[in-house]
Amino acid sequence: MVERSLGNPVCILDMSFGVKFSLISLLLRALFADSSHSNQVVLLDTTAVLGELGWKTYPMNGWDAITEMDEHNRPIHTFQVCHVMEPNQNNWLRSNWISREAAQKVYAELRFTLRDCNSIPWVSGTCKETFNLFYMETDESHAIKFKPAQYTKIDTIAADESFTQMDLGDRILKLNTEVREVGPINRKGFYLAFQDIGACIALVSVRVYYKKCPFTFRNLATFPDTIPRVDSSSLVEVRGVCVKNAEERDTPKLYCGADGDWLVPLGRCVCSLGYEEMDGTCLACRPGFYKAFAGNIKCSKCPPHSFSYEEGSPLCHCEKGFFRAEKDPPTMACTRPPSPPRNVVFNINETSLFLEWSPPSDTGGRKDLTYNVLCKRCGADPRHCELCGGELRFVPRPQGLVNASVTVLDFTAHANYTFEIESLNGVSEMSSFSRPVTAVNISTDQGGPSLVGVVRKDWASQNSIALSWQEPEQTTVAVLDYEIKYYEKEHEQFSYSSTRAKALSIIITGLKPSTRYVFHIRARTSVGYSSYSPKFEYETGDETSDMAADQGQVLVIVTAAVGGFTLLVILTLFFLITGRCQWYIKAKMKSDEKRRTHYQNGHIPFPGIKTYIDPDTYEDPTQAVHEFAKEIDPSRIRIERVIGAGEFGEVCSGRLRTPGKKEIPVAIKTLKGGYVERQRRDFLREASIMGQFDHPNIIRLEGVVTKSRPVMIVVEYMENGSLDSFLRKHDGHFTVIQLVGMLRGIASGMKYLSDMGYVHRDLAARNILVNSNLVCKVSDFGLSRVLEDDPEAAYTTSGGKIPIRWTAPEAIAYRKFSSASDAWSYGIVMWEVMSYGERPYWEMSNQDVILSIEEGYRLPAPMGCPVALHQLMLHCWQKERGHRPKFTDIVSFLDKLIRNPSSLLTLVEDIQGLPDSPGEVPEYPLFISIGDWLDSIKMSQYKNNFMAAGFTTLDSISTMSIEDVRQIGVTLIGHQRRIVSSIQTLRLQLFHIQEKGFHV
Ligand code: ACK
């Protein structure tokens, strides 16, 4: 190992490097000083090693270790080799053992300069411009002898830029940086080795690191340092832990991506009772404040008549004399019992006493005011009272009165009563003070003594009771008539009835069967009413009690029934004869009607465009197939290869001959033997659908074979198979314009389908086929019926389930499939295309996908995705389905992009790096039309004004002033301001985007 200082050059070329070391050291310090790698864990950094590096060289005179001190007297370790004059070089430099630590995937970043061979005279043939990087994994951390054969090659490293003698003269430094993945490494550590085979290199620094998702706070939860998986397509799901004084609302989760980025925040923690959120932590509420619910709300001031002395109070305590009822929310002021009622007045006649009062002057701060009325009967001395018995009736009731009045019935004549009325509210029970009442004394002088004694029941039927009573024995006054009062025993307080009788008996009719009634009777005399008789309870009879009813009536009923039955038989026979044809006509009409309404239902056919007809509306599915698909003679088909397995049988490729035409390649879907009729129908259903379409971006049906076995569907052949696997196979191979071209084709096919009123329901890259010219065509028209007819089938179709990741939320939630839900799926297809067949939402579970969509999460832009395309995706994924673009808008937007390819130059990564909001992803406009923009600021009513004035693009409005807005007819000043302020924001965003070459 050679370590030496600078002033000792061994050859011209060494000297060339020597001249540059001070430059390199300065540059290195600068480079590393401002590069922050928060998601990298460094295992080795030669620029940070203070002592000797101790790396080994083989042979000894191959690589040279040069250590220079920087201005802070810290060593800078570099290695150089430059034996370009001598042939057959094989110089090795080996690092020390590097511990793997927790890494699953390790990276080595090399910085080096390399001399251009052409700039060195006389070296042609021997001089090289590359070196090799090797590694060897081992658990042994020292004393390993160097044996080149044990090392595995990682890569040949070439310089992006080499320097010449002239550069040296001009003191131009051309430093190369190359990063390589080391491994896979499963042992405890490894060595790196650098093999030179005759180049002129200075290895200036080596940094070895692995990536991690760094400890982070998100939604009041902490997430630990997490090492990504080796497999870059799968994410690590990490559960967060709530910060102090916070609790889980939905399990907080993040996913750690391969590059050490945290993705897809789900769930959250919320501050507990008595704590509020402040800068990502939960702080205790101050005294005088409280927080009664867990959640991200602020602490509130204690409500009136309550206080809190401590910090972190979940509740405020009531002041003395104030209370909180059990069901009172903590946000409510503390309250107290009400003052007594005021101004009691009464009104008495022979039968009833009406009491009325005014509400209390102080309700105690509550609305749940009620009243209780207590009755006392007093003697001549009002101090000697006793509680009234049950003889009095209160309507509606004596306690818990909501209105400030009550009617008292059945009081005794010539008596003194005292009624005490108290007011109560929800906290009266809590107060230990005695309750204030308002009392009123009333004497009932109006009534006379009771003249009626016993009231007898003579008989009872289901609906009537006959009563009788005795004539009063010794009365001095003449009885004019009797008043009979009665009510259902169970519903006493609700209502009563009364009737009059001149005689000493009465039949009361209109009663309910098997019901107990209470009766009492009083006499009306020339000097007024007597008191009521005592109460008598009698019950009406049940059905059996009417058995003795008039036999004649029974006979009439039986005769009528027999007659009715005969009539029924005659009528039935009549309908049987005439009804069959009626039924047939109706069924036929229904089927035609169904077909007709399908056109009308929410879909207005475009003039000149055919409308899709659901084959299920045909009574006979075979008729539908033959209406829309040609029958092919199987002798014209030559099957060549099996290319896959379909839902119903093999998919083959082959050739189709048509007389007078060129033979064409076709794909042939077969229906495997042993099928049941339903499977045959479902299989051919796809042909009935496909046969109705004629568009360059919809898979073309050549015909069907139904009259011989096997049953077949013959379609055009698509050389590149399905789009998802095609893209995965050709990861990164296409230009953005090519990808946009594919997307445009799919959108155009979908526009055709939606114009025809057909909803696909399973639009996904796997259901798009690609031909040899990269033309994409929509296929797979099988799923829709299964999903529509059988609610269970959503989970049991060929794919197994409703395609959650591709399906719009309203279609998942309540099966609202429409062209707008197809637009959502189209957005997902865009994402699949731009990520070369990545699985949407990666390894997240379906449940998590649904949840995260609900929470507003949307797929981020795939790497290298132009802003304009991600915008369009986001537009397709609007929650409100009416806000999603129509396929016709999508096609014209993509056309614009294709016509103006510079609009695709700005990638989402570029925008995210804009300087406005350091560390954060700035919002870029999610609108593609004036209409969307106006919708978003709730100014949709002005769409026509903008259009009429010629403002049709976002570009065009960016310079509008308040005066311009006024001139196009926005008269309200508030609306003018809102529009102009939104334009200003938009202008800023557009400025950034247009700076980078993007135009909406
Ligand atoms: O991904 P692939 O190659 O494309 O595998 C599937 C397989 O058959 C089962 O569906 C392929 N396939 C289906 N229809 C066609 C077609 N019209 N042309 C070529 N390949 C097709 C599909």
PDB file of N, CA and C in Angstrom, residues 739-740 742-748 750 763-764 768 806 820-832 872-873 876-877 885 887 890-891 894:
ATOM      1  N   LEU A 739     -46.605   6.709 -26.194  1.00  0.00           N
ATOM      2  CA  LEU A 739     -47.549   6.310 -25.143  1.00  0.00           C
ATOM      3  C   LEU A 739     -48.839   7.117 -25.261  1.00  0.00           C
ATOM      4  N   VAL A 740     -48.669   8.420 -25.516  1.00  0.00           N
ATOM      5  CA  VAL A 740     -49.870   9.262 -25.638  1.00  0.00           C
ATOM      6  C   VAL A 740     -50.698   8.809 -26.847  1.00  0.00           C
ATOM      7  N   MET A 742     -51.001   5.776 -27.889  1.00  0.00           N
ATOM      8  CA  MET A 742     -51.778   4.595 -27.484  1.00  0.00           C
ATOM      9  C   MET A 742     -52.994   5.038 -26.689  1.00  0.00           C
ATOM     10  N   LEU A 743     -52.751   5.975 -25.753  1.00  0.00           N
ATOM     11  CA  LEU A 743     -53.850   6.446 -24.900  1.00  0.00           C
ATOM     12  C   LEU A 743     -54.936   7.116 -25.728  1.00  0.00           C
ATOM     13  N   ARG A 744     -54.505   7.820 -26.757  1.00  0.00           N
ATOM     14  CA  ARG A 744     -55.460   8.518 -27.608  1.00  0.00           C
ATOM     15  C   ARG A 744     -56.373   7.505 -28.306  1.00  0.00           C
ATOM     16  N   GLY A 745     -55.739   6.412 -28.746  1.00  0.00           N
ATOM     17  CA  GLY A 745     -56.511   5.355 -29.414  1.00  0.00           C
ATOM     18  C   GLY A 745     -57.567   4.781 -28.474  1.00  0.00           C
ATOM     19  N   ILE A 746     -57.138   4.492 -27.241  1.00  0.00           N
ATOM     20  CA  ILE A 746     -58.086   3.890 -26.287  1.00  0.00           C
ATOM     21  C   ILE A 746     -59.231   4.865 -26.032  1.00  0.00           C
ATOM     22  N   ALA A 747     -58.868   6.154 -25.851  1.00  0.00           N
ATOM     23  CA  ALA A 747     -59.896   7.164 -25.562  1.00  0.00           C
ATOM     24  C   ALA A 747     -60.877   7.263 -26.732  1.00  0.00           C
ATOM     25  N   SER A 748     -60.324   7.168 -27.942  1.00  0.00           N
ATOM     26  CA  SER A 748     -61.181   7.294 -29.108  1.00  0.00           C
ATOM     27  C   SER A 748     -62.158   6.110 -29.170  1.00  0.00           C
ATOM     28  N   MET A 750     -63.223   4.449 -26.622  1.00  0.00           N
ATOM     29  CA  MET A 750     -64.174   4.628 -25.526  1.00  0.00           C
ATOM     30  C   MET A 750     -65.197   5.712 -25.872  1.00  0.00           C
ATOM     31  N   LEU A 763     -62.863  -1.508 -17.967  1.00  0.00           N
ATOM     32  CA  LEU A 763     -61.779  -0.936 -18.770  1.00  0.00           C
ATOM     33  C   LEU A 763     -60.495  -0.992 -17.948  1.00  0.00           C
ATOM     34  N   ALA A 764     -59.501  -1.701 -18.483  1.00  0.00           N
ATOM     35  CA  ALA A 764     -58.221  -1.871 -17.791  1.00  0.00           C
ATOM     36  C   ALA A 764     -57.218  -2.268 -18.860  1.00  0.00           C
ATOM     37  N   ILE A 768     -57.161  -4.312 -23.058  1.00  0.00           N
ATOM     38  CA  ILE A 768     -56.845  -3.587 -24.296  1.00  0.00           C
ATOM     39  C   ILE A 768     -55.874  -4.472 -25.069  1.00  0.00           C
ATOM     40  N   TRP A 806     -59.786  -0.434 -10.528  1.00  0.00           N
ATOM     41  CA  TRP A 806     -60.082   0.268 -11.783  1.00  0.00           C
ATOM     42  C   TRP A 806     -61.447   0.962 -11.724  1.00  0.00           C
ATOM     43  N   ALA A 820     -69.191   7.904 -17.139  1.00  0.00           N
ATOM     44  CA  ALA A 820     -68.328   8.641 -16.217  1.00  0.00           C
ATOM     45  C   ALA A 820     -67.515   7.671 -15.359  1.00  0.00           C
ATOM     46  N   SER A 821     -68.082   6.514 -15.020  1.00  0.00           N
ATOM     47  CA  SER A 821     -67.269   5.553 -14.255  1.00  0.00           C
ATOM     48  C   SER A 821     -66.235   4.921 -15.189  1.00  0.00           C
ATOM     49  N   ASP A 822     -66.601   4.763 -16.480  1.00  0.00           N
ATOM     50  CA  ASP A 822     -65.595   4.306 -17.445  1.00  0.00           C
ATOM     51  C   ASP A 822     -64.446   5.323 -17.543  1.00  0.00           C
ATOM     52  N   ALA A 823     -64.787   6.640 -17.404  1.00  0.00           N
ATOM     53  CA  ALA A 823     -63.734   7.665 -17.488  1.00  0.00           C
ATOM     54  C   ALA A 823     -62.770   7.502 -16.322  1.00  0.00           C
ATOM     55  N   TRP A 824     -63.294   7.155 -15.146  1.00  0.00           N
ATOM     56  CA  TRP A 824     -62.404   6.899 -13.999  1.00  0.00           C
ATOM     57  C   TRP A 824     -61.435   5.762 -14.366  1.00  0.00           C
ATOM     58  N   SER A 825     -62.005   4.665 -14.891  1.00  0.00           N
ATOM     59  CA  SER A 825     -61.159   3.519 -15.236  1.00  0.00           C
ATOM     60  C   SER A 825     -60.131   3.930 -16.281  1.00  0.00           C
ATOM     61  N   TYR A 826     -60.556   4.823 -17.175  1.00  0.00           N
ATOM     62  CA  TYR A 826     -59.624   5.280 -18.209  1.00  0.00           C
ATOM     63  C   TYR A 826     -58.416   5.971 -17.559  1.00  0.00           C
ATOM     64  N   GLY A 827     -58.682   6.766 -16.509  1.00  0.00           N
ATOM     65  CA  GLY A 827     -57.583   7.413 -15.786  1.00  0.00           C
ATOM     66  C   GLY A 827     -56.616   6.366 -15.244  1.00  0.00           C
ATOM     67  N   ILE A 828     -57.163   5.259 -14.750  1.00  0.00           N
ATOM     68  CA  ILE A 828     -56.297   4.204 -14.208  1.00  0.00           C
ATOM     69  C   ILE A 828     -55.492   3.573 -15.352  1.00  0.00           C
ATOM     70  N   VAL A 829     -56.148   3.398 -16.506  1.00  0.00           N
ATOM     71  CA  VAL A 829     -55.423   2.838 -17.653  1.00  0.00           C
ATOM     72  C   VAL A 829     -54.277   3.783 -18.035  1.00  0.00           C
ATOM     73  N   MET A 830     -54.543   5.093 -17.992  1.00  0.00           N
ATOM     74  CA  MET A 830     -53.471   6.066 -18.300  1.00  0.00           C
ATOM     75  C   MET A 830     -52.294   5.834 -17.372  1.00  0.00           C
ATOM     76  N   TRP A 831     -52.627   5.617 -16.088  1.00  0.00           N
ATOM     77  CA  TRP A 831     -51.556   5.422 -15.101  1.00  0.00           C
ATOM     78  C   TRP A 831     -50.794   4.133 -15.382  1.00  0.00           C
ATOM     79  N   GLU A 832     -51.549   3.094 -15.772  1.00  0.00           N
ATOM     80  CA  GLU A 832     -50.897   1.819 -16.091  1.00  0.00           C
ATOM     81  C   GLU A 832     -49.948   2.003 -17.264  1.00  0.00           C
ATOM     82  N   LEU A 872     -54.655  15.096 -16.307  1.00  0.00           N
ATOM     83  CA  LEU A 872     -55.819  14.464 -16.938  1.00  0.00           C
ATOM     84  C   LEU A 872     -56.277  13.269 -16.093  1.00  0.00           C
ATOM     85  N   MET A 873     -55.308  12.508 -15.575  1.00  0.00           N
ATOM     86  CA  MET A 873     -55.674  11.365 -14.720  1.00  0.00           C
ATOM     87  C   MET A 873     -56.486  11.870 -13.531  1.00  0.00           C
ATOM     88  N   CYS A 876     -59.894  12.652 -14.296  1.00  0.00           N
ATOM     89  CA  CYS A 876     -60.745  11.457 -14.452  1.00  0.00           C
ATOM     90  C   CYS A 876     -61.129  10.894 -13.090  1.00  0.00           C
ATOM     91  N   TRP A 877     -60.336  11.213 -12.052  1.00  0.00           N
ATOM     92  CA  TRP A 877     -60.581  10.606 -10.740  1.00  0.00           C
ATOM     93  C   TRP A 877     -61.292  11.579  -9.813  1.00  0.00           C
ATOM     94  N   PRO A 885     -64.003  14.346 -17.080  1.00  0.00           N
ATOM     95  CA  PRO A 885     -64.102  14.723 -18.500  1.00  0.00           C
ATOM     96  C   PRO A 885     -64.885  13.667 -19.277  1.00  0.00           C
ATOM     97  N   PHE A 887     -65.336  11.446 -22.772  1.00  0.00           N
ATOM     98  CA  PHE A 887     -64.293  10.881 -23.620  1.00  0.00           C
ATOM     99  C   PHE A 887     -63.995  11.803 -24.801  1.00  0.00           C
ATOM    100  N   ILE A 890     -61.451  14.103 -23.613  1.00  0.00           N
ATOM    101  CA  ILE A 890     -60.150  13.436 -23.441  1.00  0.00           C
ATOM    102  C   ILE A 890     -59.455  13.326 -24.781  1.00  0.00           C
ATOM    103  N   VAL A 891     -60.244  12.907 -25.804  1.00  0.00           N
ATOM    104  CA  VAL A 891     -59.634  12.740 -27.128  1.00  0.00           C
ATOM    105  C   VAL A 891     -59.096  14.082 -27.611  1.00  0.00           C
ATOM    106  N   LEU A 894     -55.918  15.072 -25.691  1.00  0.00           N
ATOM    107  CA  LEU A 894     -54.729  14.304 -26.103  1.00  0.00           C
ATOM    108  C   LEU A 894     -54.280  14.739 -27.496  1.00  0.00           C
TER     109      LEU A 894
END
